Amino acid sequence: MGYDCTLHVVDEKMIRDQFIPKLLKKQRGKSQFDQENESAEWWNIVQQQLSELTLANSEGMPQAVARDVCNLAVMFSAAELPYHYERGFCLSLWPGQPDDDLRAQVPRKFIGNPEDLFSSLVKEYPQLHGQFPQEIMSNGCTGVYVAAEHVPELLKWVERKVARYPKPSRRLFRGLVLVLKEAASRKLAYWEATDLSVRAKTIMPPGDQRKTGLEEFRIPKYFAHDFKHRRGNLLVFSSIVYEHGDPATSFVNFESWPPRIELLHEYAVEVDSSRQGKWLMVAKDENADSYLGREVRLRDHPLSNDYSVLRIDELNPELLCGWAGFIGELVVARRESDNKHKPTGFPLVQSSKVLRYNESARILNPEIHKYSVGVVRLNDGSDILIWGLKGYQWRDGAFDPVYSLVDYCRSDFSFIPSGQSGFFIVQNGQLCEFQRSEKRKQHMNRFTNIMFLTPGPQNSIILKEGYNKLGDLGKLYFPGRDYYQRLEPELFDDEDPDAIYSLHWIESCDRFIAATPKRFWAIPTARVLHLPRYSASTGRKLRD
């Protein structure tokens, strides 16, 4: 479903006694909603529509006005009362869920008519009678309205219905249950809408209902959008500052809990650090349509205001950079635009303060899939450039192929060292291991939608998964012991699994971390290590 839904707690008395008089210009004074940036514009639009209603000849005019009145009423309510954002789900959309087993029709006895809220408005504008929407029909529309008196019985019906669904499927209904509980406790109504001009807020369970040991750290003023890089306890994310909508890069230090966050007010397309502690950031080009960079910035400290610039081939200003990384202390980059005067697919190599083609460092097979590029740092101290279907080592001013990868790697390039000279990497959604002079070895063959890898405790690997039948966030895999543990959404029970973009284990604070756009969640390492174990080869649950 392609709707951005919001599920609202609504005070019917506030709509009748405050909203309608203000809409009819019979009551003055400022409301909470009037502090919103676009509130004056919305009042003017709907009031103008009402004034033109008696003059309109169009049959669709009353319906459009009734729709906008409802939208404004819900926005008015949302400025003061709780609501919950849910992608693709509300009561109106329940009958059309993609999974046949999750489809349900809410009994009509629970559903009210929002026109009951607007009787005084309809008295002045009788054309609105029978025009108020009762379910979502399009973007920017309110849906099912449930009067306060029917909310408690609807809540009981929903809870009974959801309890019959498989455990992973119940997550879809969590927001609905929380909103209905909130409305029932306040003796208020429920109303839903889609694609309204309100912020994406969520209702969280009360503290006494949360999992024991689950800790929450809310991210102030901005959100961590994409995990970019890790160095020790420091995790780096691309971010957006809420107040200004400005792109930034956040550096989150998890040496202890709660974490310490610092912002760099520039957007890093890519971030990397060398073995000796140098940092590079591909700075977003302001004029580029997509997230590409025109220069690579080098720093001795990631948050320093002092940096040196490596430009992307100063003789060709049209070249943009989408990736850069360290090979040893040397910077290598990938260009993004075609250059008729240079062979396609060859990497740019640092030469003084410029990244340019090095004819003596030619790659044997330069044609690459646009995502199959990155640097693997092995335990023996060597750095390997992944470029297309080969892994190259920099020797004597040239790239020497030392690994044959068979398939391209995922866009979310990640790796885990294996032994002294090998590594794990994701290819076609599966976990693969490469060792020098050996054929590729596949692990965890039962799981085919692995997104990326991060290191876990006791030489394990955290496999972050996309959609999977079990509904897991991922697996904690122990290659040397041939077993894994399922990382189920219930580990972070207060969060929507779709909002968990990355998983990490931090030894210094002894926690597993789930990163979301608005908060970090943490659980103790011991709690994860005590989860049930499963055989990696058979999938069968192992006895303790």
XYZ file of C-alpha atoms in Angstrom:
544
model
C 0.000 0.000 0.000
C 1.390 3.376 -0.957
C -0.239 5.564 1.708
C 1.436 7.466 4.545
C -1.217 6.986 7.213
C -1.686 8.756 10.527
C -3.907 7.278 13.245
C -5.289 9.987 15.543
C -6.743 10.425 19.002
C -9.522 13.008 18.566
C -11.469 15.070 21.096
C -14.987 15.400 19.677
C -15.847 18.243 22.058
C -12.795 20.197 20.899
C -13.867 19.800 17.257
C -17.414 20.986 18.008
C -16.643 23.749 20.513
C -13.327 25.120 19.231
C -12.597 24.039 15.672
C -16.008 24.739 14.057
C -16.527 28.183 15.683
C -13.045 29.191 14.563
C -13.686 27.862 11.048
C -16.925 29.893 10.901
C -15.051 32.962 12.214
C -17.312 33.070 15.270
C -14.465 32.577 17.721
C -11.098 34.249 17.930
C -7.992 33.396 19.831
C -4.944 31.272 19.132
C -4.915 27.490 19.244
C -1.974 25.093 19.270
C -2.547 24.507 15.572
C -2.123 28.223 14.841
C 1.532 27.905 15.817
C 2.177 25.599 12.839
C 3.862 27.200 9.826
C 1.080 26.576 7.280
C -1.923 26.924 9.596
C -3.004 30.388 8.355
C -2.894 29.202 4.765
C -5.051 26.175 5.579
C -7.665 28.260 7.424
C -7.846 30.646 4.477
C -8.202 27.872 1.893
C -11.069 26.077 3.661
C -12.850 29.282 4.658
C -12.632 30.496 1.072
C -14.030 27.184 -0.169
C -16.984 27.516 2.205
C -17.685 31.053 1.026
C -17.765 29.879 -2.583
C -19.821 26.778 -1.853
C -23.203 28.382 -2.521
C -21.929 29.783 -5.816
C -20.449 26.566 -7.122
C -22.120 24.755 -9.985
C -19.762 21.782 -9.894
C -21.306 18.618 -8.485
C -17.990 17.632 -6.922
C -17.481 20.886 -5.027
C -19.350 19.961 -1.778
C -17.492 16.647 -1.567
C -14.102 18.358 -2.023
C -14.954 20.972 0.614
C -16.131 18.296 3.088
C -12.882 16.388 2.512
C -10.765 19.483 3.235
C -12.834 20.340 6.327
C -12.118 16.847 7.681
C -8.414 17.137 6.846
C -8.177 20.477 8.628
C -10.065 19.133 11.651
C -7.638 16.221 11.996
C -4.627 18.550 11.627
C -6.167 20.857 14.250
C -6.494 17.897 16.603
C -2.993 16.576 15.881
C -1.446 19.804 17.174
C -2.623 18.933 20.697
C -3.331 15.205 20.882
C -1.244 12.057 20.234
C -1.208 10.297 16.895
C 0.826 7.570 15.242
C 2.396 7.401 11.776
C 2.023 4.067 9.972
C 3.168 3.358 6.431
C 0.478 1.611 4.392
C -1.942 0.606 7.148
C -5.091 1.902 8.839
C -8.605 0.543 9.354
C -9.669 1.685 5.860
C -6.804 -0.284 4.299
C -7.143 -3.442 6.389
C -9.440 -5.226 3.864
C -6.923 -4.663 1.057
C -3.736 -5.959 2.691
C -1.442 -7.825 0.234
C -1.383 -10.919 2.457
C -4.785 -12.646 2.144
C -4.463 -14.097 5.648
C -4.209 -10.609 7.173
C -7.281 -9.114 5.528
C -10.211 -8.120 7.726
C -13.300 -5.926 7.575
C -14.070 -3.807 10.631
C -17.706 -4.393 11.734
C -19.952 -1.515 10.713
C -21.374 -1.209 14.233
C -18.098 0.369 15.359
C -17.771 2.884 12.521
C -19.260 6.345 12.835
C -20.017 9.121 10.376
C -17.749 12.172 10.789
C -20.696 14.347 9.776
C -21.880 13.882 13.376
C -19.017 16.175 14.393
C -20.045 18.934 11.992
C -23.789 19.321 12.574
C -23.497 23.072 13.221
C -21.411 23.481 10.071
C -23.883 21.492 7.973
C -26.694 23.635 9.366
C -25.063 26.693 7.754
C -23.920 24.837 4.615
C -26.533 22.152 3.893
C -24.734 21.275 0.642
C -22.227 19.374 2.830
C -24.834 16.881 4.022
C -23.845 13.341 3.047
C -20.492 14.459 1.579
C -18.053 13.659 4.412
C -15.602 10.793 3.614
C -15.978 7.638 5.695
C -13.014 5.707 4.304
C -9.777 6.527 2.519
C -10.306 6.833 -1.212
C -7.172 8.765 -2.239
C -4.146 10.645 -0.916
C -4.979 13.572 1.357
C -8.166 12.069 2.754
C -9.567 11.074 6.134
C -10.778 7.517 6.675
C -12.634 5.556 9.318
C -13.968 7.592 12.257
C -14.910 5.838 15.501
C -16.825 7.775 18.142
C -15.431 7.717 21.668
C -18.237 5.489 22.969
C -17.313 2.706 20.520
C -13.498 2.843 20.888
C -13.238 0.389 23.847
C -15.287 -2.314 22.085
C -13.385 -1.776 18.829
C -10.115 -2.151 20.758
C -11.257 -5.527 22.146
C -12.270 -6.685 18.645
C -8.918 -5.643 17.154
C -6.890 -7.310 19.918
C -8.801 -10.590 19.504
C -8.338 -10.476 15.719
C -4.617 -9.680 15.825
C -3.926 -12.366 18.455
C -4.843 -15.013 15.845
C -2.180 -13.833 13.386
C 1.373 -15.273 13.288
C 3.724 -13.436 15.632
C 5.791 -11.601 12.950
C 2.585 -10.328 11.295
C 1.252 -8.705 14.465
C 3.787 -5.899 14.222
C 1.730 -4.247 11.467
C -1.089 -3.652 13.954
C 0.979 -2.438 16.886
C 0.465 1.268 16.133
C -3.300 0.821 15.739
C -3.564 -0.951 19.097
C -1.483 1.743 20.827
C -3.668 4.538 19.410
C -6.910 2.776 20.353
C -5.587 2.177 23.867
C -4.641 5.839 24.163
C -8.068 6.948 22.925
C -9.876 4.513 25.228
C -7.907 5.639 28.296
C -8.778 9.277 27.555
C -12.398 8.491 26.589
C -11.760 10.108 23.188
C -12.472 9.194 19.566
C -10.357 7.609 16.832
C -9.901 9.042 13.339
C -7.440 8.204 10.589
C -6.065 10.002 7.571
C -3.475 9.691 4.845
C -0.854 12.062 3.434
C -1.771 14.980 5.665
C 0.597 17.851 6.362
C 1.608 16.600 9.819
C 4.928 15.321 11.105
C 5.556 11.588 11.287
C 5.093 10.931 15.019
C 4.672 7.649 16.846
C 3.027 6.563 20.091
C 5.277 4.453 22.302
C 4.162 1.842 24.865
C 4.267 2.953 28.538
C 7.585 2.367 30.259
C 6.211 -0.386 32.492
C 5.165 -2.353 29.387
C 8.582 -2.307 27.730
C 10.993 -5.208 27.630
C 13.317 -5.544 30.607
C 16.802 -4.352 29.685
C 15.685 -2.449 26.570
C 17.167 1.054 26.585
C 16.213 3.978 24.366
C 18.225 7.019 23.283
C 16.257 9.589 21.323
C 18.222 11.500 18.724
C 17.816 15.254 19.294
C 16.992 17.648 16.457
C 18.055 15.380 13.602
C 17.880 11.822 12.415
C 20.500 9.242 11.516
C 19.574 8.197 8.017
C 22.300 5.943 6.595
C 25.043 4.054 8.353
C 28.273 5.007 6.597
C 31.318 3.816 8.513
C 32.615 2.393 11.772
C 35.905 2.895 13.531
C 36.077 1.237 16.927
C 33.285 2.641 19.091
C 32.501 5.429 16.617
C 29.590 4.934 14.201
C 29.072 7.445 11.379
C 25.668 8.233 9.832
C 24.430 10.648 7.222
C 21.827 12.919 8.833
C 19.347 15.734 8.320
C 18.951 18.587 10.832
C 15.220 19.018 11.469
C 15.082 22.778 12.001
C 16.601 23.699 8.667
C 16.406 20.522 6.621
C 20.169 20.824 6.214
C 22.206 17.711 5.437
C 24.893 16.784 7.939
C 27.011 13.850 9.127
C 26.673 12.530 12.669
C 29.439 10.837 14.651
C 28.050 8.672 17.452
C 30.467 7.489 20.138
C 29.262 4.308 21.862
C 32.193 3.949 24.235
C 29.568 4.085 26.983
C 25.779 4.246 27.179
C 24.070 6.575 26.489
C 26.110 7.500 23.418
C 27.687 10.880 22.743
C 26.811 12.519 19.418
C 28.634 15.241 17.488
C 27.605 16.766 14.161
C 29.632 17.789 11.150
C 27.605 20.258 9.096
C 28.410 18.791 5.726
C 26.893 15.802 3.986
C 29.315 12.949 3.396
C 28.386 10.759 0.429
C 31.043 8.306 1.588
C 33.206 8.074 4.709
C 36.357 6.042 5.299
C 39.310 5.978 7.682
C 42.770 4.551 7.085
C 44.641 2.160 9.335
C 46.749 5.073 10.599
C 43.715 7.186 11.458
C 43.325 9.511 8.463
C 39.712 10.313 7.472
C 38.186 10.997 4.096
C 34.730 12.217 3.171
C 33.268 12.528 -0.284
C 31.515 15.887 0.127
C 28.170 16.180 -1.652
C 28.250 18.444 -4.676
C 25.672 21.204 -4.178
C 24.749 21.285 -7.868
C 24.488 17.540 -8.400
C 21.016 16.039 -8.858
C 21.952 12.982 -6.829
C 24.272 12.348 -3.906
C 27.590 12.676 -5.695
C 30.720 14.623 -4.796
C 33.088 16.894 -6.666
C 35.897 16.612 -4.126
C 37.305 14.348 -1.431
C 38.136 16.016 1.880
C 40.969 14.624 4.025
C 41.119 15.189 7.790
C 43.359 14.120 10.663
C 40.257 14.152 12.876
C 36.760 13.493 11.520
C 35.239 16.628 13.103
C 38.091 19.008 12.385
C 37.372 22.227 10.503
C 40.770 21.902 8.862
C 40.946 19.642 5.844
C 42.809 19.265 2.580
C 41.014 18.686 -0.711
C 41.575 16.051 -3.378
C 39.829 17.213 -6.530
C 38.332 14.840 -9.085
C 40.638 15.309 -12.082
C 41.103 19.091 -12.313
C 41.321 18.875 -16.126
C 37.775 17.580 -16.346
C 35.396 19.549 -14.053
C 32.428 17.427 -15.182
C 33.645 14.383 -13.296
C 31.814 13.560 -10.054
C 32.689 11.035 -7.389
C 30.316 8.530 -5.798
C 32.825 6.528 -3.776
C 36.336 6.845 -2.322
C 38.382 4.760 0.096
C 41.868 4.246 1.480
C 44.260 1.596 0.144
C 46.878 1.870 2.832
C 47.205 5.667 3.082
C 46.511 6.163 -0.626
C 43.082 7.373 -1.754
C 41.302 5.562 -4.583
C 37.963 6.755 -6.012
C 35.291 5.909 -8.568
C 34.072 8.501 -11.029
C 30.413 8.794 -11.961
C 30.279 10.584 -15.327
C 31.567 9.423 -18.701
C 34.765 10.861 -20.077
C 35.318 10.164 -23.768
C 39.039 10.746 -23.448
C 39.676 8.113 -20.799
C 38.947 4.395 -20.706
C 35.749 3.581 -18.795
C 35.741 1.817 -15.485
C 39.296 2.532 -14.304
C 39.713 3.868 -10.761
C 41.036 7.321 -9.924
C 44.208 7.194 -7.827
C 45.600 9.908 -5.579
C 48.410 11.927 -7.137
C 49.441 14.802 -4.880
C 46.219 16.847 -4.415
C 44.330 15.395 -7.368
C 42.541 12.114 -8.061
C 43.343 11.108 -11.619
C 43.689 8.103 -13.875
C 46.988 6.291 -13.414
C 47.817 4.548 -16.690
C 50.312 2.266 -14.976
C 47.670 1.105 -12.479
C 45.202 -0.288 -14.985
C 42.581 -2.729 -13.842
C 42.450 -5.849 -15.996
C 38.658 -5.931 -16.211
C 37.520 -2.302 -15.875
C 33.821 -2.734 -16.668
C 32.088 -2.835 -13.282
C 28.620 -2.967 -11.851
C 28.123 0.486 -10.341
C 27.847 -0.868 -6.796
C 30.642 -3.426 -6.792
C 33.399 -1.293 -5.374
C 34.889 -1.014 -1.899
C 37.921 -1.740 0.276
C 38.418 -4.888 2.367
C 40.894 -4.622 5.252
C 42.373 -8.022 6.063
C 43.797 -9.203 9.369
C 47.260 -9.611 7.803
C 47.474 -5.815 7.359
C 46.778 -5.654 3.631
C 43.975 -3.660 1.981
C 42.111 -5.128 -0.982
C 40.279 -3.021 -3.567
C 37.051 -4.720 -4.681
C 36.448 -3.559 -8.253
C 33.884 -5.451 -10.261
C 34.574 -9.171 -10.202
C 38.109 -8.941 -8.846
C 39.889 -8.117 -5.616
C 43.131 -6.158 -6.174
C 46.164 -5.478 -4.023
C 48.255 -2.332 -4.625
C 51.853 -3.332 -5.357
C 54.646 -1.246 -6.856
C 52.312 1.370 -8.308
C 49.856 -1.088 -9.896
C 46.817 -3.141 -8.926
C 47.499 -6.865 -8.784
C 44.435 -9.191 -8.947
C 44.507 -11.627 -6.013
C 40.827 -12.617 -5.616
C 38.205 -13.705 -8.129
C 34.745 -12.877 -6.777
C 32.535 -14.699 -9.317
C 29.528 -12.409 -8.651
C 28.990 -8.733 -7.939
C 28.644 -7.495 -4.368
C 25.661 -5.723 -2.830
C 25.247 -1.968 -2.942
C 25.537 -1.872 0.872
C 29.190 -2.822 0.677
C 30.345 -4.503 3.885
C 32.783 -7.213 4.838
C 34.125 -9.134 7.841
C 37.748 -10.404 7.902
C 38.196 -14.186 8.060
C 41.472 -15.605 9.313
C 44.616 -13.769 8.212
C 43.939 -13.323 4.513
C 40.254 -13.993 3.885
C 36.938 -12.177 4.248
C 33.164 -12.598 4.317
C 31.061 -10.531 1.935
C 27.457 -10.499 0.594
C 26.796 -11.567 -3.000
C 23.293 -11.924 -4.438
C 21.874 -11.707 -0.927
C 23.970 -14.612 0.385
C 26.943 -14.807 2.718
C 30.164 -15.784 0.901
C 33.713 -16.350 2.132
C 36.883 -15.821 0.097
C 40.384 -17.018 0.897
C 43.472 -16.529 -1.262
C 43.862 -19.184 -3.942
C 40.629 -20.889 -2.848
C 37.186 -21.106 -4.401
C 34.295 -19.145 -2.998
C 32.579 -20.798 -0.039
C 28.918 -20.064 0.696
C 27.560 -19.948 4.235
C 24.028 -19.903 5.638
C 22.590 -21.029 2.287
C 19.057 -21.050 3.680
C 19.027 -17.248 3.874
C 19.029 -15.335 0.608
C 18.199 -11.701 1.447
C 21.136 -10.618 3.590
C 21.658 -6.864 3.297
C 24.975 -6.185 5.043
C 27.377 -7.422 7.698
C 28.680 -6.039 10.986
C 30.985 -7.710 13.544
C 29.465 -9.483 16.548
C 30.791 -10.905 19.839
C 32.983 -14.012 20.074
C 34.027 -13.831 16.381
C 30.434 -13.890 15.206
C 28.861 -11.946 12.322
C 25.650 -9.918 12.497
C 23.719 -10.536 9.275
C 21.165 -7.728 8.743
C 18.369 -9.143 6.591
C 15.704 -7.622 4.399
C 12.321 -9.289 4.013
C 12.332 -12.934 5.128
C 9.582 -15.442 5.915
C 10.534 -15.626 9.576
C 10.215 -11.867 9.958
C 13.648 -11.636 11.613
C 15.779 -8.500 11.723
C 18.710 -10.765 10.976
C 20.890 -13.529 12.340
C 23.898 -13.728 14.635
C 26.142 -16.272 12.926
C 29.121 -18.099 14.458
C 31.139 -19.464 11.488
C 33.585 -21.405 13.649
C 30.781 -23.160 15.526
C 28.343 -23.713 12.664
C 25.310 -22.244 14.420
C 23.283 -19.046 14.431
C 20.784 -17.215 16.615
C 17.683 -15.463 15.319
C 17.477 -11.720 15.934
C 13.708 -11.327 16.154
C 11.897 -7.954 16.254
C 10.892 -8.688 19.859
C 14.477 -7.885 20.905
C 13.580 -4.246 20.265
C 9.909 -4.649 20.995
C 8.997 -0.963 21.035
C 10.178 -0.303 17.467
C 8.821 -0.874 13.996
C 11.203 -3.406 12.376
C 11.100 -1.486 9.081
C 12.621 1.512 10.887
C 15.696 -0.460 12.034
C 18.227 0.280 9.324
C 21.328 -1.275 10.903
C 22.437 -3.501 13.801
C 25.721 -3.231 15.700
C 27.522 -4.797 18.637
C 29.744 -2.528 20.771
C 32.114 -4.328 23.121
C 33.009 -1.309 25.304
C 29.398 -0.677 26.371
C 28.508 -4.407 26.166
C 25.356 -3.862 24.097
C 23.667 -4.655 20.827
C 22.529 -1.456 19.119
C 19.623 -0.992 16.699
C 19.839 2.247 14.717
C 16.624 3.916 13.516
C 15.955 7.354 11.989
C 14.949 8.864 15.346
C 16.521 6.805 18.104
C 19.060 4.188 19.103
C 17.907 1.103 21.014
C 20.220 -1.028 23.142
C 20.006 -4.440 24.804
C 22.672 -6.240 26.864
C 24.987 -8.605 25.001
C 24.179 -11.451 27.408
C 20.510 -11.330 26.486
C 21.313 -11.975 22.824
C 23.877 -14.683 23.535
C 21.248 -16.600 25.546
C 18.859 -16.783 22.596
C 18.086 -20.248 21.138
C 20.712 -21.666 18.776
C 20.104 -23.250 15.376
C 22.313 -25.424 13.203
C 23.666 -23.427 10.260
C 23.600 -26.490 8.017
C 20.185 -27.969 8.908
C 18.288 -25.067 10.506
C 17.247 -27.318 13.380
C 17.073 -25.927 16.883
C 19.999 -27.117 19.027
C 19.725 -28.353 22.578
C 21.408 -26.289 25.259
